Amino acid sequence: MAKFKLPKPDELSKISYAPPTTEWMDTPTSFNPGTFAWGAKGKNLEAVGFPNPRDWSPADEDWKLPENWKSTVLEGIAERLSKYRSFKIMMDICVRCGACADKCHFYIGTGDPKNMPVLRAELLRSVYRKYFTPSGKLLGKLAGARELTEDVIKEWWYYFYQCTECRRCSVFCPYGIDQAEITIIGRELLNLLGLNIDWIAGPVAACYMKGNHLGLEPHALIGNIDMMCDDIEDITGIRVNPTFNRKGAEILFVTPSGDFMGDPGIFTCMGYLMLFHELGLDYTFSTYASEGGNFGFFTSNEMAKRLNSKIYAEAKRLGVKYIIGGECGHMWRVIHQYMGTWQDAPDFLEVPVSPITGTRFENAAATKMIHIAEFTADLIKHNKLKLDPSRNDHLKVTFHDSCNVSRGMGMLEEPRYIINNVCNNFYEMPENTIREKTFCCGAGSGLNATENMEERMRGGLARGNAVKYVRDKYGVNALANVCAVDRAALPAAMNYWAPGVDVYGVHELVANALVMKGEKERTTDLRGNDLPVKEGKADE
């Protein structure tokens, strides 16, 4: 594989939107280093029973497809057409109006027409026409139909793993076509041939075998959190003592494993620990269901269901009343849009009721699981937390709406309400880049690898420009979010497109501002940065 060097930002931002001279069906796919992730390792496919496990490379001519690959794909399309009415409708109703064309961050960052959502869907739709419609069978290319070949499979793989399933295009589609659903089907079909990427297959295998994407054993997970408790004690003088696998706890807390390891996720986790300790919350972690995220969602609905089932199984085993979930993006799309139909109704759980405020979260009546931002916003609304927002005065904060939480769950105001109560300096990015229209981090749906860094930076251009705008206009130096993938992916994008802006989880900001009973005088924030000196102290 050719050695890859990431271009400088001023080079990467020179984008040509001129279409190729050839028709799209005749334009070959170029696998340039830095624009794609590595193929899944055979051991990871085999661990979860995925088809055609073997080691392979997208850079090779031979992808080691099974002999019956073509019939496997066509049968897979037929099965999904009969199973998902939405898929059948979306294959038929697109009029190619182009309303979505310039809405995709990957098209904005690459200028490649096949990254237009309408054309990315056409990659699959053209094969559907050839084999499943009378006009396509009879007229072929004249009807927008084409044969299924190995080159088509490679084209699918290249572009379906450049879609982050963010659903921004669906906001602008007059017919409500959801490109993310088409990408999900496309990836499922590729998965039938063993064509996954290892940055997805590896975490899926680890989660299946160990309970979390990082493959952390129970003692490692507990050890990591214990070190966070040491740091909290150094900063506040208070020893936090979370429990694990404790039967009879009122609440099971589940968060993405990215919060257990690595900067800046660990600071968000420290925020949870401090908040729950201050409240005296009766909760427990699980070392079995130690993952809120679900990379299985990026392979197939069935794999996502298998991984998701651990949360309810553990809630039942421990005998909790309900579940609180941490800051994560795709975790909450899965819970909010899929979990209620994938699993049997969790009648052994109760509709969540805050033990602090008495608020009954009716929106969680089906799933029995609430978002930590809902829980904390409710606490603040009822004046149950003592907060000193001046502790965050060294930060000028903007907020990134994580795609799956905003568009997939409709959570728009709760994080902003929290930030405005724990920070004195909050600035919104331009209106067409936030809330329902938010731009993706450029590395969601399992694309936050390192070998595809050029494509990630291209995908992060739109978000980077919006952050750069508020950085230059208001001096913003902090980008807050409620997503573990964002906390993992956005630091690289910010260093590249908007240097000087650091990435924060919302509950890290909460913890900075939280005045805990019996705490010593704090001199630093959770990261060890000196807290702003108040005027009275400065005069002394």
PDB file of N, CA and C in Angstrom, residues 424-504:
ATOM      1  N   ASN A 424     -20.638  30.813  31.330  1.00  0.00           N
ATOM      2  CA  ASN A 424     -21.061  32.199  31.112  1.00  0.00           C
ATOM      3  C   ASN A 424     -20.847  32.670  29.682  1.00  0.00           C
ATOM      4  N   ASN A 425     -20.095  31.895  28.905  1.00  0.00           N
ATOM      5  CA  ASN A 425     -19.744  32.342  27.556  1.00  0.00           C
ATOM      6  C   ASN A 425     -20.115  31.263  26.537  1.00  0.00           C
ATOM      7  N   PHE A 426     -21.307  31.400  25.956  1.00  0.00           N
ATOM      8  CA  PHE A 426     -21.794  30.418  24.985  1.00  0.00           C
ATOM      9  C   PHE A 426     -22.156  31.126  23.688  1.00  0.00           C
ATOM     10  N   TYR A 427     -21.691  30.568  22.567  1.00  0.00           N
ATOM     11  CA  TYR A 427     -21.914  31.168  21.259  1.00  0.00           C
ATOM     12  C   TYR A 427     -22.354  30.092  20.270  1.00  0.00           C
ATOM     13  N   GLU A 428     -23.404  30.381  19.533  1.00  0.00           N
ATOM     14  CA  GLU A 428     -23.904  29.442  18.534  1.00  0.00           C
ATOM     15  C   GLU A 428     -23.148  29.598  17.218  1.00  0.00           C
ATOM     16  N   MET A 429     -22.962  28.480  16.543  1.00  0.00           N
ATOM     17  CA  MET A 429     -22.452  28.505  15.177  1.00  0.00           C
ATOM     18  C   MET A 429     -23.574  28.949  14.242  1.00  0.00           C
ATOM     19  N   PRO A 430     -23.280  29.227  12.970  1.00  0.00           N
ATOM     20  CA  PRO A 430     -24.324  29.693  12.043  1.00  0.00           C
ATOM     21  C   PRO A 430     -25.522  28.749  12.002  1.00  0.00           C
ATOM     22  N   GLU A 431     -26.690  29.350  11.817  1.00  0.00           N
ATOM     23  CA  GLU A 431     -27.967  28.638  11.928  1.00  0.00           C
ATOM     24  C   GLU A 431     -28.065  27.434  11.016  1.00  0.00           C
ATOM     25  N   ASN A 432     -27.488  27.510   9.819  1.00  0.00           N
ATOM     26  CA  ASN A 432     -27.620  26.397   8.866  1.00  0.00           C
ATOM     27  C   ASN A 432     -26.607  25.282   9.123  1.00  0.00           C
ATOM     28  N   THR A 433     -25.915  25.338  10.264  1.00  0.00           N
ATOM     29  CA  THR A 433     -24.939  24.286  10.602  1.00  0.00           C
ATOM     30  C   THR A 433     -25.243  23.616  11.935  1.00  0.00           C
ATOM     31  N   ILE A 434     -26.394  23.950  12.545  1.00  0.00           N
ATOM     32  CA  ILE A 434     -26.704  23.430  13.879  1.00  0.00           C
ATOM     33  C   ILE A 434     -28.117  22.854  13.902  1.00  0.00           C
ATOM     34  N   ARG A 435     -28.497  22.353  15.076  1.00  0.00           N
ATOM     35  CA  ARG A 435     -29.790  21.721  15.298  1.00  0.00           C
ATOM     36  C   ARG A 435     -30.083  20.688  14.204  1.00  0.00           C
ATOM     37  N   GLU A 436     -31.285  20.701  13.610  1.00  0.00           N
ATOM     38  CA  GLU A 436     -31.612  19.673  12.624  1.00  0.00           C
ATOM     39  C   GLU A 436     -30.681  19.699  11.417  1.00  0.00           C
ATOM     40  N   LYS A 437     -30.088  20.845  11.141  1.00  0.00           N
ATOM     41  CA  LYS A 437     -29.209  20.993   9.978  1.00  0.00           C
ATOM     42  C   LYS A 437     -27.738  20.804  10.337  1.00  0.00           C
ATOM     43  N   THR A 438     -27.473  20.279  11.489  1.00  0.00           N
ATOM     44  CA  THR A 438     -26.090  20.155  11.938  1.00  0.00           C
ATOM     45  C   THR A 438     -25.236  19.364  10.953  1.00  0.00           C
ATOM     46  N   PHE A 439     -23.981  19.760  10.866  1.00  0.00           N
ATOM     47  CA  PHE A 439     -23.014  19.004  10.069  1.00  0.00           C
ATOM     48  C   PHE A 439     -22.388  17.912  10.927  1.00  0.00           C
ATOM     49  N   CYS A 440     -22.015  16.825  10.275  1.00  0.00           N
ATOM     50  CA  CYS A 440     -21.404  15.679  10.937  1.00  0.00           C
ATOM     51  C   CYS A 440     -19.950  15.982  11.296  1.00  0.00           C
ATOM     52  N   CYS A 441     -19.438  15.216  12.254  1.00  0.00           N
ATOM     53  CA  CYS A 441     -18.019  15.316  12.604  1.00  0.00           C
ATOM     54  C   CYS A 441     -17.133  14.830  11.463  1.00  0.00           C
ATOM     55  N   GLY A 442     -17.723  14.062  10.523  1.00  0.00           N
ATOM     56  CA  GLY A 442     -16.965  13.543   9.386  1.00  0.00           C
ATOM     57  C   GLY A 442     -16.379  12.170   9.616  1.00  0.00           C
ATOM     58  N   ALA A 443     -16.669  11.568  10.776  1.00  0.00           N
ATOM     59  CA  ALA A 443     -16.079  10.262  11.087  1.00  0.00           C
ATOM     60  C   ALA A 443     -17.051   9.349  11.815  1.00  0.00           C
ATOM     61  N   GLY A 444     -18.346   9.628  11.719  1.00  0.00           N
ATOM     62  CA  GLY A 444     -19.333   8.790  12.376  1.00  0.00           C
ATOM     63  C   GLY A 444     -19.538   7.474  11.645  1.00  0.00           C
ATOM     64  N   SER A 445     -20.433   6.653  12.175  1.00  0.00           N
ATOM     65  CA  SER A 445     -20.795   5.329  11.647  1.00  0.00           C
ATOM     66  C   SER A 445     -19.575   4.438  11.466  1.00  0.00           C
ATOM     67  N   GLY A 446     -18.613   4.578  12.372  1.00  0.00           N
ATOM     68  CA  GLY A 446     -17.454   3.693  12.369  1.00  0.00           C
ATOM     69  C   GLY A 446     -16.320   4.112  11.464  1.00  0.00           C
ATOM     70  N   LEU A 447     -16.294   5.346  10.992  1.00  0.00           N
ATOM     71  CA  LEU A 447     -15.253   5.769  10.048  1.00  0.00           C
ATOM     72  C   LEU A 447     -14.102   6.518  10.712  1.00  0.00           C
ATOM     73  N   ASN A 448     -14.049   6.517  12.054  1.00  0.00           N
ATOM     74  CA  ASN A 448     -12.999   7.293  12.734  1.00  0.00           C
ATOM     75  C   ASN A 448     -11.720   6.491  12.906  1.00  0.00           C
ATOM     76  N   ALA A 449     -11.240   5.936  11.809  1.00  0.00           N
ATOM     77  CA  ALA A 449      -9.946   5.250  11.800  1.00  0.00           C
ATOM     78  C   ALA A 449      -8.838   6.284  11.576  1.00  0.00           C
ATOM     79  N   THR A 450      -7.623   5.829  11.362  1.00  0.00           N
ATOM     80  CA  THR A 450      -6.519   6.750  11.078  1.00  0.00           C
ATOM     81  C   THR A 450      -6.051   6.642   9.636  1.00  0.00           C
ATOM     82  N   GLU A 451      -6.199   5.438   9.038  1.00  0.00           N
ATOM     83  CA  GLU A 451      -5.693   5.249   7.681  1.00  0.00           C
ATOM     84  C   GLU A 451      -6.515   5.988   6.634  1.00  0.00           C
ATOM     85  N   ASN A 452      -7.743   6.442   6.995  1.00  0.00           N
ATOM     86  CA  ASN A 452      -8.593   7.193   6.073  1.00  0.00           C
ATOM     87  C   ASN A 452      -8.648   8.670   6.468  1.00  0.00           C
ATOM     88  N   MET A 453      -7.550   9.181   7.026  1.00  0.00           N
ATOM     89  CA  MET A 453      -7.547  10.508   7.623  1.00  0.00           C
ATOM     90  C   MET A 453      -7.844  11.620   6.616  1.00  0.00           C
ATOM     91  N   GLU A 454      -7.395  11.477   5.374  1.00  0.00           N
ATOM     92  CA  GLU A 454      -7.720  12.523   4.397  1.00  0.00           C
ATOM     93  C   GLU A 454      -9.226  12.617   4.196  1.00  0.00           C
ATOM     94  N   GLU A 455      -9.890  11.479   4.070  1.00  0.00           N
ATOM     95  CA  GLU A 455     -11.335  11.500   3.878  1.00  0.00           C
ATOM     96  C   GLU A 455     -12.039  12.050   5.111  1.00  0.00           C
ATOM     97  N   ARG A 456     -11.534  11.720   6.284  1.00  0.00           N
ATOM     98  CA  ARG A 456     -12.110  12.270   7.510  1.00  0.00           C
ATOM     99  C   ARG A 456     -11.985  13.782   7.561  1.00  0.00           C
ATOM    100  N   MET A 457     -10.830  14.309   7.178  1.00  0.00           N
ATOM    101  CA  MET A 457     -10.645  15.754   7.202  1.00  0.00           C
ATOM    102  C   MET A 457     -11.510  16.433   6.135  1.00  0.00           C
ATOM    103  N   ARG A 458     -11.664  15.773   5.000  1.00  0.00           N
ATOM    104  CA  ARG A 458     -12.579  16.318   3.985  1.00  0.00           C
ATOM    105  C   ARG A 458     -14.017  16.311   4.510  1.00  0.00           C
ATOM    106  N   GLY A 459     -14.387  15.219   5.165  1.00  0.00           N
ATOM    107  CA  GLY A 459     -15.721  15.145   5.738  1.00  0.00           C
ATOM    108  C   GLY A 459     -15.933  16.126   6.872  1.00  0.00           C
ATOM    109  N   GLY A 460     -14.868  16.512   7.564  1.00  0.00           N
ATOM    110  CA  GLY A 460     -14.963  17.454   8.672  1.00  0.00           C
ATOM    111  C   GLY A 460     -14.812  18.909   8.276  1.00  0.00           C
ATOM    112  N   LEU A 461     -14.640  19.162   6.973  1.00  0.00           N
ATOM    113  CA  LEU A 461     -14.430  20.542   6.514  1.00  0.00           C
ATOM    114  C   LEU A 461     -15.601  21.453   6.875  1.00  0.00           C
ATOM    115  N   ALA A 462     -16.828  20.992   6.632  1.00  0.00           N
ATOM    116  CA  ALA A 462     -17.995  21.844   6.870  1.00  0.00           C
ATOM    117  C   ALA A 462     -18.129  22.199   8.346  1.00  0.00           C
ATOM    118  N   ARG A 463     -17.997  21.187   9.215  1.00  0.00           N
ATOM    119  CA  ARG A 463     -18.051  21.481  10.641  1.00  0.00           C
ATOM    120  C   ARG A 463     -16.873  22.341  11.063  1.00  0.00           C
ATOM    121  N   GLY A 464     -15.689  22.054  10.522  1.00  0.00           N
ATOM    122  CA  GLY A 464     -14.505  22.829  10.863  1.00  0.00           C
ATOM    123  C   GLY A 464     -14.648  24.297  10.502  1.00  0.00           C
ATOM    124  N   ASN A 465     -15.237  24.577   9.342  1.00  0.00           N
ATOM    125  CA  ASN A 465     -15.429  25.968   8.928  1.00  0.00           C
ATOM    126  C   ASN A 465     -16.382  26.715   9.858  1.00  0.00           C
ATOM    127  N   ALA A 466     -17.449  26.016  10.307  1.00  0.00           N
ATOM    128  CA  ALA A 466     -18.403  26.654  11.208  1.00  0.00           C
ATOM    129  C   ALA A 466     -17.761  26.965  12.554  1.00  0.00           C
ATOM    130  N   VAL A 467     -16.941  26.045  13.046  1.00  0.00           N
ATOM    131  CA  VAL A 467     -16.236  26.294  14.306  1.00  0.00           C
ATOM    132  C   VAL A 467     -15.212  27.413  14.129  1.00  0.00           C
ATOM    133  N   LYS A 468     -14.511  27.400  13.016  1.00  0.00           N
ATOM    134  CA  LYS A 468     -13.522  28.452  12.744  1.00  0.00           C
ATOM    135  C   LYS A 468     -14.191  29.833  12.731  1.00  0.00           C
ATOM    136  N   TYR A 469     -15.414  29.869  12.208  1.00  0.00           N
ATOM    137  CA  TYR A 469     -16.147  31.141  12.153  1.00  0.00           C
ATOM    138  C   TYR A 469     -16.359  31.717  13.551  1.00  0.00           C
ATOM    139  N   VAL A 470     -16.849  30.894  14.499  1.00  0.00           N
ATOM    140  CA  VAL A 470     -17.095  31.414  15.847  1.00  0.00           C
ATOM    141  C   VAL A 470     -15.789  31.571  16.626  1.00  0.00           C
ATOM    142  N   ARG A 471     -14.781  30.799  16.262  1.00  0.00           N
ATOM    143  CA  ARG A 471     -13.470  31.013  16.887  1.00  0.00           C
ATOM    144  C   ARG A 471     -12.947  32.393  16.535  1.00  0.00           C
ATOM    145  N   ASP A 472     -13.005  32.728  15.255  1.00  0.00           N
ATOM    146  CA  ASP A 472     -12.470  34.010  14.802  1.00  0.00           C
ATOM    147  C   ASP A 472     -13.338  35.191  15.242  1.00  0.00           C
ATOM    148  N   LYS A 473     -14.653  34.989  15.317  1.00  0.00           N
ATOM    149  CA  LYS A 473     -15.558  36.096  15.649  1.00  0.00           C
ATOM    150  C   LYS A 473     -15.688  36.321  17.152  1.00  0.00           C
ATOM    151  N   TYR A 474     -15.737  35.234  17.920  1.00  0.00           N
ATOM    152  CA  TYR A 474     -16.001  35.365  19.355  1.00  0.00           C
ATOM    153  C   TYR A 474     -14.859  34.876  20.240  1.00  0.00           C
ATOM    154  N   GLY A 475     -13.842  34.301  19.654  1.00  0.00           N
ATOM    155  CA  GLY A 475     -12.755  33.742  20.451  1.00  0.00           C
ATOM    156  C   GLY A 475     -13.078  32.384  21.045  1.00  0.00           C
ATOM    157  N   VAL A 476     -14.013  31.659  20.443  1.00  0.00           N
ATOM    158  CA  VAL A 476     -14.393  30.334  20.948  1.00  0.00           C
ATOM    159  C   VAL A 476     -13.172  29.427  21.010  1.00  0.00           C
ATOM    160  N   ASN A 477     -13.023  28.744  22.135  1.00  0.00           N
ATOM    161  CA  ASN A 477     -11.901  27.804  22.301  1.00  0.00           C
ATOM    162  C   ASN A 477     -12.353  26.435  22.805  1.00  0.00           C
ATOM    163  N   ALA A 478     -13.684  26.226  22.881  1.00  0.00           N
ATOM    164  CA  ALA A 478     -14.208  24.958  23.378  1.00  0.00           C
ATOM    165  C   ALA A 478     -15.410  24.529  22.538  1.00  0.00           C
ATOM    166  N   LEU A 479     -15.369  23.305  22.042  1.00  0.00           N
ATOM    167  CA  LEU A 479     -16.466  22.722  21.270  1.00  0.00           C
ATOM    168  C   LEU A 479     -17.094  21.617  22.113  1.00  0.00           C
ATOM    169  N   ALA A 480     -18.291  21.851  22.630  1.00  0.00           N
ATOM    170  CA  ALA A 480     -18.974  20.877  23.468  1.00  0.00           C
ATOM    171  C   ALA A 480     -19.870  19.981  22.622  1.00  0.00           C
ATOM    172  N   ASN A 481     -20.126  18.778  23.124  1.00  0.00           N
ATOM    173  CA  ASN A 481     -20.987  17.833  22.410  1.00  0.00           C
ATOM    174  C   ASN A 481     -21.472  16.773  23.393  1.00  0.00           C
ATOM    175  N   VAL A 482     -22.403  15.933  22.925  1.00  0.00           N
ATOM    176  CA  VAL A 482     -22.894  14.822  23.749  1.00  0.00           C
ATOM    177  C   VAL A 482     -22.742  13.506  22.987  1.00  0.00           C
ATOM    178  N   CYS A 483     -21.543  13.249  22.476  1.00  0.00           N
ATOM    179  CA  CYS A 483     -21.307  12.049  21.673  1.00  0.00           C
ATOM    180  C   CYS A 483     -19.873  11.576  21.850  1.00  0.00           C
ATOM    181  N   ALA A 484     -19.714  10.286  22.157  1.00  0.00           N
ATOM    182  CA  ALA A 484     -18.376   9.726  22.368  1.00  0.00           C
ATOM    183  C   ALA A 484     -17.574   9.679  21.078  1.00  0.00           C
ATOM    184  N   VAL A 485     -18.229   9.377  19.944  1.00  0.00           N
ATOM    185  CA  VAL A 485     -17.517   9.379  18.669  1.00  0.00           C
ATOM    186  C   VAL A 485     -17.039  10.791  18.343  1.00  0.00           C
ATOM    187  N   ASP A 486     -17.869  11.791  18.620  1.00  0.00           N
ATOM    188  CA  ASP A 486     -17.439  13.180  18.412  1.00  0.00           C
ATOM    189  C   ASP A 486     -16.223  13.507  19.268  1.00  0.00           C
ATOM    190  N   ARG A 487     -16.246  13.047  20.517  1.00  0.00           N
ATOM    191  CA  ARG A 487     -15.112  13.347  21.397  1.00  0.00           C
ATOM    192  C   ARG A 487     -13.845  12.649  20.922  1.00  0.00           C
ATOM    193  N   ALA A 488     -14.006  11.526  20.213  1.00  0.00           N
ATOM    194  CA  ALA A 488     -12.846  10.831  19.670  1.00  0.00           C
ATOM    195  C   ALA A 488     -12.395  11.413  18.339  1.00  0.00           C
ATOM    196  N   ALA A 489     -13.354  11.837  17.514  1.00  0.00           N
ATOM    197  CA  ALA A 489     -13.041  12.241  16.141  1.00  0.00           C
ATOM    198  C   ALA A 489     -12.768  13.725  15.988  1.00  0.00           C
ATOM    199  N   LEU A 490     -13.482  14.562  16.741  1.00  0.00           N
ATOM    200  CA  LEU A 490     -13.393  16.007  16.512  1.00  0.00           C
ATOM    201  C   LEU A 490     -12.060  16.647  16.913  1.00  0.00           C
ATOM    202  N   PRO A 491     -11.335  16.120  17.915  1.00  0.00           N
ATOM    203  CA  PRO A 491     -10.043  16.767  18.209  1.00  0.00           C
ATOM    204  C   PRO A 491      -9.125  16.845  16.996  1.00  0.00           C
ATOM    205  N   ALA A 492      -9.054  15.768  16.200  1.00  0.00           N
ATOM    206  CA  ALA A 492      -8.202  15.808  15.004  1.00  0.00           C
ATOM    207  C   ALA A 492      -8.723  16.822  14.003  1.00  0.00           C
ATOM    208  N   ALA A 493     -10.037  16.864  13.821  1.00  0.00           N
ATOM    209  CA  ALA A 493     -10.621  17.815  12.877  1.00  0.00           C
ATOM    210  C   ALA A 493     -10.413  19.255  13.330  1.00  0.00           C
ATOM    211  N   MET A 494     -10.525  19.500  14.644  1.00  0.00           N
ATOM    212  CA  MET A 494     -10.321  20.861  15.149  1.00  0.00           C
ATOM    213  C   MET A 494      -8.850  21.269  15.018  1.00  0.00           C
ATOM    214  N   ASN A 495      -7.934  20.368  15.354  1.00  0.00           N
ATOM    215  CA  ASN A 495      -6.511  20.680  15.205  1.00  0.00           C
ATOM    216  C   ASN A 495      -6.174  21.002  13.758  1.00  0.00           C
ATOM    217  N   TYR A 496      -6.911  20.390  12.842  1.00  0.00           N
ATOM    218  CA  TYR A 496      -6.641  20.573  11.414  1.00  0.00           C
ATOM    219  C   TYR A 496      -7.318  21.831  10.872  1.00  0.00           C
ATOM    220  N   TRP A 497      -8.619  21.998  11.139  1.00  0.00           N
ATOM    221  CA  TRP A 497      -9.390  23.089  10.535  1.00  0.00           C
ATOM    222  C   TRP A 497      -9.545  24.312  11.446  1.00  0.00           C
ATOM    223  N   ALA A 498      -9.536  24.123  12.758  1.00  0.00           N
ATOM    224  CA  ALA A 498      -9.755  25.257  13.677  1.00  0.00           C
ATOM    225  C   ALA A 498      -8.828  25.128  14.883  1.00  0.00           C
ATOM    226  N   PRO A 499      -7.518  25.245  14.674  1.00  0.00           N
ATOM    227  CA  PRO A 499      -6.565  25.085  15.776  1.00  0.00           C
ATOM    228  C   PRO A 499      -6.879  26.027  16.940  1.00  0.00           C
ATOM    229  N   GLY A 500      -6.669  25.502  18.149  1.00  0.00           N
ATOM    230  CA  GLY A 500      -6.939  26.299  19.336  1.00  0.00           C
ATOM    231  C   GLY A 500      -8.284  26.003  19.964  1.00  0.00           C
ATOM    232  N   VAL A 501      -9.083  25.171  19.308  1.00  0.00           N
ATOM    233  CA  VAL A 501     -10.394  24.795  19.852  1.00  0.00           C
ATOM    234  C   VAL A 501     -10.309  23.358  20.364  1.00  0.00           C
ATOM    235  N   ASP A 502     -10.558  23.173  21.658  1.00  0.00           N
ATOM    236  CA  ASP A 502     -10.542  21.847  22.270  1.00  0.00           C
ATOM    237  C   ASP A 502     -11.959  21.287  22.369  1.00  0.00           C
ATOM    238  N   VAL A 503     -12.061  19.983  22.516  1.00  0.00           N
ATOM    239  CA  VAL A 503     -13.346  19.288  22.496  1.00  0.00           C
ATOM    240  C   VAL A 503     -13.716  18.823  23.901  1.00  0.00           C
ATOM    241  N   TYR A 504     -14.979  19.054  24.285  1.00  0.00           N
ATOM    242  CA  TYR A 504     -15.458  18.756  25.633  1.00  0.00           C
ATOM    243  C   TYR A 504     -16.789  18.012  25.580  1.00  0.00           C
TER     244      TYR A 504
END
